[in-house]
Tab-separated table of C-alpha atoms and ligand atoms in Angstrom:
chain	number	residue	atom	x	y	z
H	7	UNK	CA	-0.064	13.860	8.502
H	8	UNK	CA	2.712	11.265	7.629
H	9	UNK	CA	2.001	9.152	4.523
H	10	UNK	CA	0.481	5.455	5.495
H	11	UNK	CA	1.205	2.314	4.149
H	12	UNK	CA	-1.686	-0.695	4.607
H	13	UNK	CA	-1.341	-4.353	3.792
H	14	UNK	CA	-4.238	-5.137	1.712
H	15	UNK	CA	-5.128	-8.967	0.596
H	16	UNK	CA	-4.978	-8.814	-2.880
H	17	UNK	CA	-8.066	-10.507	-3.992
H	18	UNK	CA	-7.117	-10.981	-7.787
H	19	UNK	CA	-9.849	-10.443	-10.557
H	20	UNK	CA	-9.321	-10.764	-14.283
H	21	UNK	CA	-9.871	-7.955	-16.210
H	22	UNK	CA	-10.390	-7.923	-19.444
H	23	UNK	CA	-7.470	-6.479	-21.792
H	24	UNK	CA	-10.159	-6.126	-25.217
H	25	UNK	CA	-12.649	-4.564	-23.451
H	26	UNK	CA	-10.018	-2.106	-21.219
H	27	UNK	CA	-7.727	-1.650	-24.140
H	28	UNK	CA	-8.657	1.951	-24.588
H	29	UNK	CA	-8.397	2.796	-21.192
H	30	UNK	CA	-4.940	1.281	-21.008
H	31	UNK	CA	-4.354	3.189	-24.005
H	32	UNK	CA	-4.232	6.874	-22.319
H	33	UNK	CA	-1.210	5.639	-20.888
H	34	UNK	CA	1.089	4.242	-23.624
H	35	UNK	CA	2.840	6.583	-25.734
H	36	UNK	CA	2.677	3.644	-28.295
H	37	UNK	CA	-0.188	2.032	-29.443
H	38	UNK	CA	-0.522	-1.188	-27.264
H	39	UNK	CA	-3.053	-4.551	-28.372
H	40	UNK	CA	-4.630	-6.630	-25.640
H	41	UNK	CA	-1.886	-9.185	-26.144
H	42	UNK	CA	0.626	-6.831	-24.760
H	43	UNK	CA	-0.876	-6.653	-21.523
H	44	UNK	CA	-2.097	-8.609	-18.638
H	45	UNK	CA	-4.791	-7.176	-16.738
H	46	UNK	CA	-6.236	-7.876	-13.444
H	47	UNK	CA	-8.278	-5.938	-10.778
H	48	UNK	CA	-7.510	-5.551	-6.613
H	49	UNK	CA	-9.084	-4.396	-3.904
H	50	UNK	CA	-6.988	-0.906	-2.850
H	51	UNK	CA	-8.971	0.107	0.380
H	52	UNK	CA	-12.361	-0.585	1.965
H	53	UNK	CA	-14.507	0.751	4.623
H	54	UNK	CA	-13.358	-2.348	6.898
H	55	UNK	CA	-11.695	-1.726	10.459
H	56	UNK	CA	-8.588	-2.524	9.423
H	57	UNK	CA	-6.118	-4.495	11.521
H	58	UNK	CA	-4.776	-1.123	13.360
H	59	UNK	CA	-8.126	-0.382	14.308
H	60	UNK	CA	-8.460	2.511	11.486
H	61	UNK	CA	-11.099	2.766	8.820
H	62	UNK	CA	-11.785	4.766	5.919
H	63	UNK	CA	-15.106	6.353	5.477
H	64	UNK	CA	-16.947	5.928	2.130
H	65	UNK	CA	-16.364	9.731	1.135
H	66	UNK	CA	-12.745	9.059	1.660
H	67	UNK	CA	-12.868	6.128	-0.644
H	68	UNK	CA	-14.820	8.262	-3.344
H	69	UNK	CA	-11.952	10.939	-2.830
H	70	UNK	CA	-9.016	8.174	-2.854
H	71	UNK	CA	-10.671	6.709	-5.887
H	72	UNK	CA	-9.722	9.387	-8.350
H	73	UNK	CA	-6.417	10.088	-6.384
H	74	UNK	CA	-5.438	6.524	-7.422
H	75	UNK	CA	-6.027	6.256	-10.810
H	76	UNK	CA	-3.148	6.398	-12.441
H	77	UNK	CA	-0.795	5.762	-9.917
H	78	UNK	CA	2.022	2.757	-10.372
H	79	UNK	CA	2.469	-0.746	-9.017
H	80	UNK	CA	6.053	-1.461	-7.926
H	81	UNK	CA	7.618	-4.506	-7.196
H	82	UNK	CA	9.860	-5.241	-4.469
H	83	UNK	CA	11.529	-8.342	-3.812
H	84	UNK	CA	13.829	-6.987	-1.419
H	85	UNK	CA	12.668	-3.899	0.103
H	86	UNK	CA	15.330	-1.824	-1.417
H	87	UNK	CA	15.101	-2.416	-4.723
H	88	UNK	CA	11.654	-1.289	-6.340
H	89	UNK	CA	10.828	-0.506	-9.757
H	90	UNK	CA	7.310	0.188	-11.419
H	91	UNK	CA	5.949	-2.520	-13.250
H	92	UNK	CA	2.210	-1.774	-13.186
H	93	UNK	CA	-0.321	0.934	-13.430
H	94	UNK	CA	-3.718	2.068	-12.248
H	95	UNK	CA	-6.244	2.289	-14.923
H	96	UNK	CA	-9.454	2.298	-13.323
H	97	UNK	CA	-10.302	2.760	-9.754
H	98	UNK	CA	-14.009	2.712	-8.490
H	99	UNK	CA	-16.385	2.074	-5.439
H	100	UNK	CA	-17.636	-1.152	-5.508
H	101	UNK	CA	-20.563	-1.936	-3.284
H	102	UNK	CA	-20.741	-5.196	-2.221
H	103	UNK	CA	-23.818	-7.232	-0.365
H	104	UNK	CA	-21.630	-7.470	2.733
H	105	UNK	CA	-21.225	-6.138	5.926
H	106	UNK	CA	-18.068	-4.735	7.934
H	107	UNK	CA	-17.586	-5.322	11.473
H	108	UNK	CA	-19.165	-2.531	12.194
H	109	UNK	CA	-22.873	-3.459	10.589
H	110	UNK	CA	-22.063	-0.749	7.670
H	111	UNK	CA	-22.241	-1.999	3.779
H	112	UNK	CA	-19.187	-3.386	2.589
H	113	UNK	CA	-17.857	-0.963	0.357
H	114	UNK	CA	-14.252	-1.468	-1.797
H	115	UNK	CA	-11.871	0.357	-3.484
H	116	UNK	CA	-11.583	-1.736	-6.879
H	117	UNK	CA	-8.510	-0.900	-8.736
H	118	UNK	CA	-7.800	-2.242	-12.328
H	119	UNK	CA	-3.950	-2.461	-13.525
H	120	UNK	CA	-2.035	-3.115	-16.887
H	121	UNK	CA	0.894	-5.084	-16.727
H	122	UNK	CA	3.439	-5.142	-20.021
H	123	UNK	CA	4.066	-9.058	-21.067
H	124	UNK	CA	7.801	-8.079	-21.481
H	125	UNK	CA	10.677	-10.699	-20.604
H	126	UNK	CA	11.033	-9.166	-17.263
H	127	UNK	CA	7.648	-9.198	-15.991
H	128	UNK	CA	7.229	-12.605	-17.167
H	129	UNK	CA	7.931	-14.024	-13.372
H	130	UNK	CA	5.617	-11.601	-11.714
H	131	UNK	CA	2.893	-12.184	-14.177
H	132	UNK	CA	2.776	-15.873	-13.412
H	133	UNK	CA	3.059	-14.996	-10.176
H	134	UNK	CA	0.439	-12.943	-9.519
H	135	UNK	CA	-1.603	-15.232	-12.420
H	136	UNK	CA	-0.548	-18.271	-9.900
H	137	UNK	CA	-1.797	-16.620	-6.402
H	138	UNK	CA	1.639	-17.233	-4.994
H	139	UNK	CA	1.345	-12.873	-4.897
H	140	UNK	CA	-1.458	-12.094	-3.190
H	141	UNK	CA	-1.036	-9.002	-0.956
H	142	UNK	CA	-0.451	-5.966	-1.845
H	143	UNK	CA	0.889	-2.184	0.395
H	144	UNK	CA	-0.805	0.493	-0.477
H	145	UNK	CA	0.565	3.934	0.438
H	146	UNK	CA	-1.921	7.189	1.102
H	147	UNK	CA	-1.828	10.286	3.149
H	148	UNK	CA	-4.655	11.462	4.894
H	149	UNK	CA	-4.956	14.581	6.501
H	150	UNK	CA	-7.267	13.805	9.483
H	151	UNK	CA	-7.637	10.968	11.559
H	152	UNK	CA	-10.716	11.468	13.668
H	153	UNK	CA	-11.526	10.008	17.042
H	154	UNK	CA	-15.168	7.594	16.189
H	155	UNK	CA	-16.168	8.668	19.827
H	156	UNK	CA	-15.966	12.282	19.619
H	157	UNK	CA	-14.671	13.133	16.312
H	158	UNK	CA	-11.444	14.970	17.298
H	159	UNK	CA	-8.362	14.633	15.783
H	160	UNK	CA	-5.988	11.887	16.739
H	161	UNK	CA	-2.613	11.887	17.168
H	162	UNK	CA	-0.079	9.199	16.343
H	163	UNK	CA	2.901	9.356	18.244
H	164	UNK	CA	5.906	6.392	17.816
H	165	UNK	CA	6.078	6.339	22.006
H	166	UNK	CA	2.289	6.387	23.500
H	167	UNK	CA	-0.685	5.209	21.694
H	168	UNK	CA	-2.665	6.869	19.387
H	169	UNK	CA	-5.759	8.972	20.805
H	170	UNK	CA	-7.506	12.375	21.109
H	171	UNK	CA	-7.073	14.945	23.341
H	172	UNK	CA	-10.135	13.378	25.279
H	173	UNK	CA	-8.273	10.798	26.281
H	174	UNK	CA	-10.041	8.422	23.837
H	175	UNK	CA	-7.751	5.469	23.135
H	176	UNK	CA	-7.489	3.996	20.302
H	177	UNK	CA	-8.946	0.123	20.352
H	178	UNK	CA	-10.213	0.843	23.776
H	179	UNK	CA	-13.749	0.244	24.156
H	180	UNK	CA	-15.857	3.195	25.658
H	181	UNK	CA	-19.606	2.168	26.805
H	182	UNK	CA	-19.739	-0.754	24.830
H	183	UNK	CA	-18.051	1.404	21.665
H	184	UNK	CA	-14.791	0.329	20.232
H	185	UNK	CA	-12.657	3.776	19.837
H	186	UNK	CA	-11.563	3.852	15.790
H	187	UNK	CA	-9.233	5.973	14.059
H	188	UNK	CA	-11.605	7.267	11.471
H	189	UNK	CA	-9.608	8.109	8.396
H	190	UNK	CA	-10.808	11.339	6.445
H	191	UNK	CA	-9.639	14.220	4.036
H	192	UNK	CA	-7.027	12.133	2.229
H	193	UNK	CA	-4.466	14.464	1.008
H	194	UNK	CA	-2.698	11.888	-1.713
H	195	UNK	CA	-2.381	8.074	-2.973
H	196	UNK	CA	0.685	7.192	-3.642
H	197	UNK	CA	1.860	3.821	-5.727
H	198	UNK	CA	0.595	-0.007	-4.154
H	199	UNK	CA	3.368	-2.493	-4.101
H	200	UNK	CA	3.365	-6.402	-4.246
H	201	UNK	CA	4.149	-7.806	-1.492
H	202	UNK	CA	7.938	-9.662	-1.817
H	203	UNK	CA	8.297	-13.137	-2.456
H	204	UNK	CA	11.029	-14.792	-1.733
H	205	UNK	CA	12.471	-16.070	-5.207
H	206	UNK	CA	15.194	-18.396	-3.383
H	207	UNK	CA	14.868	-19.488	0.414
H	208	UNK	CA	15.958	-16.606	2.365
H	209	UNK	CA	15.597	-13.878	-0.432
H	210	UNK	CA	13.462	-10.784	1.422
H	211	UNK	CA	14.355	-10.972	4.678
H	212	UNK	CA	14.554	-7.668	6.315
H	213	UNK	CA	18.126	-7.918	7.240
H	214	UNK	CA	19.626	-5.511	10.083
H	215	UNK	CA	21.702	-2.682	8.940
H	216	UNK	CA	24.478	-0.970	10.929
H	217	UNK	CA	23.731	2.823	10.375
H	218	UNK	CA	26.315	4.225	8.780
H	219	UNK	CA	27.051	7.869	10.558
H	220	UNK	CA	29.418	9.202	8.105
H	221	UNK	CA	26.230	9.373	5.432
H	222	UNK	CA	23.706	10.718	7.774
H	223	UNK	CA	26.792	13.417	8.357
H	224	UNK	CA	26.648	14.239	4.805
H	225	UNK	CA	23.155	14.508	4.648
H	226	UNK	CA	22.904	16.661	7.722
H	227	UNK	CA	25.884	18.896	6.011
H	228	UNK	CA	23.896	20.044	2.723
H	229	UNK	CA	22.004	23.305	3.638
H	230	UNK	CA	17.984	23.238	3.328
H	231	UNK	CA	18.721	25.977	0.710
H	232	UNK	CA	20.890	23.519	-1.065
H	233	UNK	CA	18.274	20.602	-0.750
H	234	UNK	CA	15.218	22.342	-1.604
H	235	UNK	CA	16.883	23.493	-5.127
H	236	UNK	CA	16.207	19.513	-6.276
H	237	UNK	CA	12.690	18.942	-5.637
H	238	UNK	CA	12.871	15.403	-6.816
H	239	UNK	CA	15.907	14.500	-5.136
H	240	UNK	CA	14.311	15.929	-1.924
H	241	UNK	CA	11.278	13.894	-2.518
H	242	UNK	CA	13.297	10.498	-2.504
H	243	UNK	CA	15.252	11.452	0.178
H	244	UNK	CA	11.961	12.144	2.272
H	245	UNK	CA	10.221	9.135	1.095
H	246	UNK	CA	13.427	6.952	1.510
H	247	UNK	CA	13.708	8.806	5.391
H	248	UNK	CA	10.015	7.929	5.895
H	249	UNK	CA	10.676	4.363	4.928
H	250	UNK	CA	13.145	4.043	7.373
H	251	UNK	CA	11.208	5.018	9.942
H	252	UNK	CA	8.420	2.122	9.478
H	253	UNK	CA	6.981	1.248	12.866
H	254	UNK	CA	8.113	-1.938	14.885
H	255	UNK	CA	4.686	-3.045	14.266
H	256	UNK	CA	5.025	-2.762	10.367
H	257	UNK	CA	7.817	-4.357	10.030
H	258	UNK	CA	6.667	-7.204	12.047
H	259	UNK	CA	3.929	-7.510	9.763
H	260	UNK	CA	6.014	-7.552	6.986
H	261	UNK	CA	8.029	-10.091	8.746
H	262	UNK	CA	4.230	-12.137	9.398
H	263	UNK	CA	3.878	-12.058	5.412
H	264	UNK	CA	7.142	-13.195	4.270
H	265	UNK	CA	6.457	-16.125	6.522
H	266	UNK	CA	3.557	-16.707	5.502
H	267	UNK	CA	4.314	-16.560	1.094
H	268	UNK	CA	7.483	-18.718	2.178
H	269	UNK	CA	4.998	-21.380	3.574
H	270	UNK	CA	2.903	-20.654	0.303
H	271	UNK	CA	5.967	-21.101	-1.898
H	272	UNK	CA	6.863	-24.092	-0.452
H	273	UNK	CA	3.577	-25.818	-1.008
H	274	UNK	CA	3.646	-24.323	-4.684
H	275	UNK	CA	7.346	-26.300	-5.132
H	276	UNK	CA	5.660	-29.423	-3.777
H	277	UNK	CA	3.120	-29.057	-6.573
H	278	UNK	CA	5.025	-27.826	-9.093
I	20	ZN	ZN1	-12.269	11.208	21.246
């Protein structure tokens, strides 16, 4: 299946740069000290219905959990321009004494991440350190998502809704049983990115582009042959392609957040 991107509240922890140090460590080709990092811990994924009426299963969080360690945290402030600034060093089930929706123990996804306290991070840091960031996306792939009534595979389409071959609608209730994509058998995780702020009013708006044909031409010209010889340029190509192709739904979520951090950022100039 496609890769997925989530929104996920970002429900900031402090870690603890002493005691993770060594962790952190495994990662730097140079020796960092706990003053050359800021650490802090979010929630990745939990068993919760989430708000496109999907859900992981706990043995898909246990597999996502070592898929993710390791992985980056990129920044975008405008969705085009990205760059890593973070990175995964510790990612583990947390059980909590809650419930889901569903009447099943709460379980998350708790990810720790090292930030470098360079001159460039220095804005996210106190951003994140200030709540005005406080979601995050986090991309996975998953290789089945099964129908909760009968356990058949689902199928997403971009032009009907999403359901089994029974019929079995997604969201739709069936004898007093809500239908739910059922994630399982995740294939990969892929980075989690902070959610954009806008820096100055009207920075991150998801402004409409007017495709231009002549690229896609010269795209469409090089051979598969051709293509396939540069794995890693193929790679960004597909993952900039998949971008692209965001749902309606997405973007309007996307469009919900902004909103929403813009409102946030105002009330954080009032009391700054
Ligand atoms: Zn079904």
């Amino acid at each position: 299946m496609e890769p997925i991107e989530k929104l996920k509240a970002f429900n900031i922890h402090k870690a603890d740069p002493v005691k993770d140090i060594g962790l952190i460590n495994q990662y730097a080709l140079k020796e960092l000290k706990p003053e050359d990092v800021m650490c802090f811990s979010l929630v990745l994924c939990d068993n919760e219905v989430d708000r496109d009426m999907e859900q992981f299963s706990v043995k898909s969080l246990e597999a996502l959990s070592k898929m993710f360690v390791g992985k980056t945290g990129i920044k975008n402030h405008s969705w085009d321009t990205r760059s890593q600034v973070a990175r995964l060093y510790r990612v583990e089930l947390q059980k909590t004494a809650e419930k889901t929706s569903t009447g099943e123990q709460l379980v998350q996804l708790l990810g720790s991440a090292y930030m470098l306290r360079t001159e460039e991070n220095k804005a996210l840091i106190t951003d994140i350190e200030g709540g005005i960031v406080k979601e995050v996306s986090v991309g996975f792939s998953i290789r089945k998502l099964a129908c909760s009534i009968c356990g058949e595979q689902m199928k997403r389409s971009w032009w009907e809704p999403t359901k089994c071959k029974n019929e079995h609608i997604k969201g739709k209730d069936y004898e007093g049983k809500t239908c739910v994509g059922m994630m399982e058998d995740p294939a990969d995780a892929y980075e989690f990115s902070f959610v954009a702020v806008p820096s100055q009013r009207g920075a991150g708006t998801v402004k409409g582009f007017e495709p231009d044909t002549s690229l896609f031409k010269m795209i469409m010209a090089v051979s598969p042959e051709e293509l396939a010889q540069n794995e890693e340029a193929l790679d960004a190509v597909i993952k900039h392609l998949l971008v692209a192709k965001q749902s309606q739904e997405e973007r309007e979520k996307r469009k919900r957040i902004l909103a929403e951090n813009e409102k946030i950022l105002k009330l954080y100039e009032k009391e700054n």
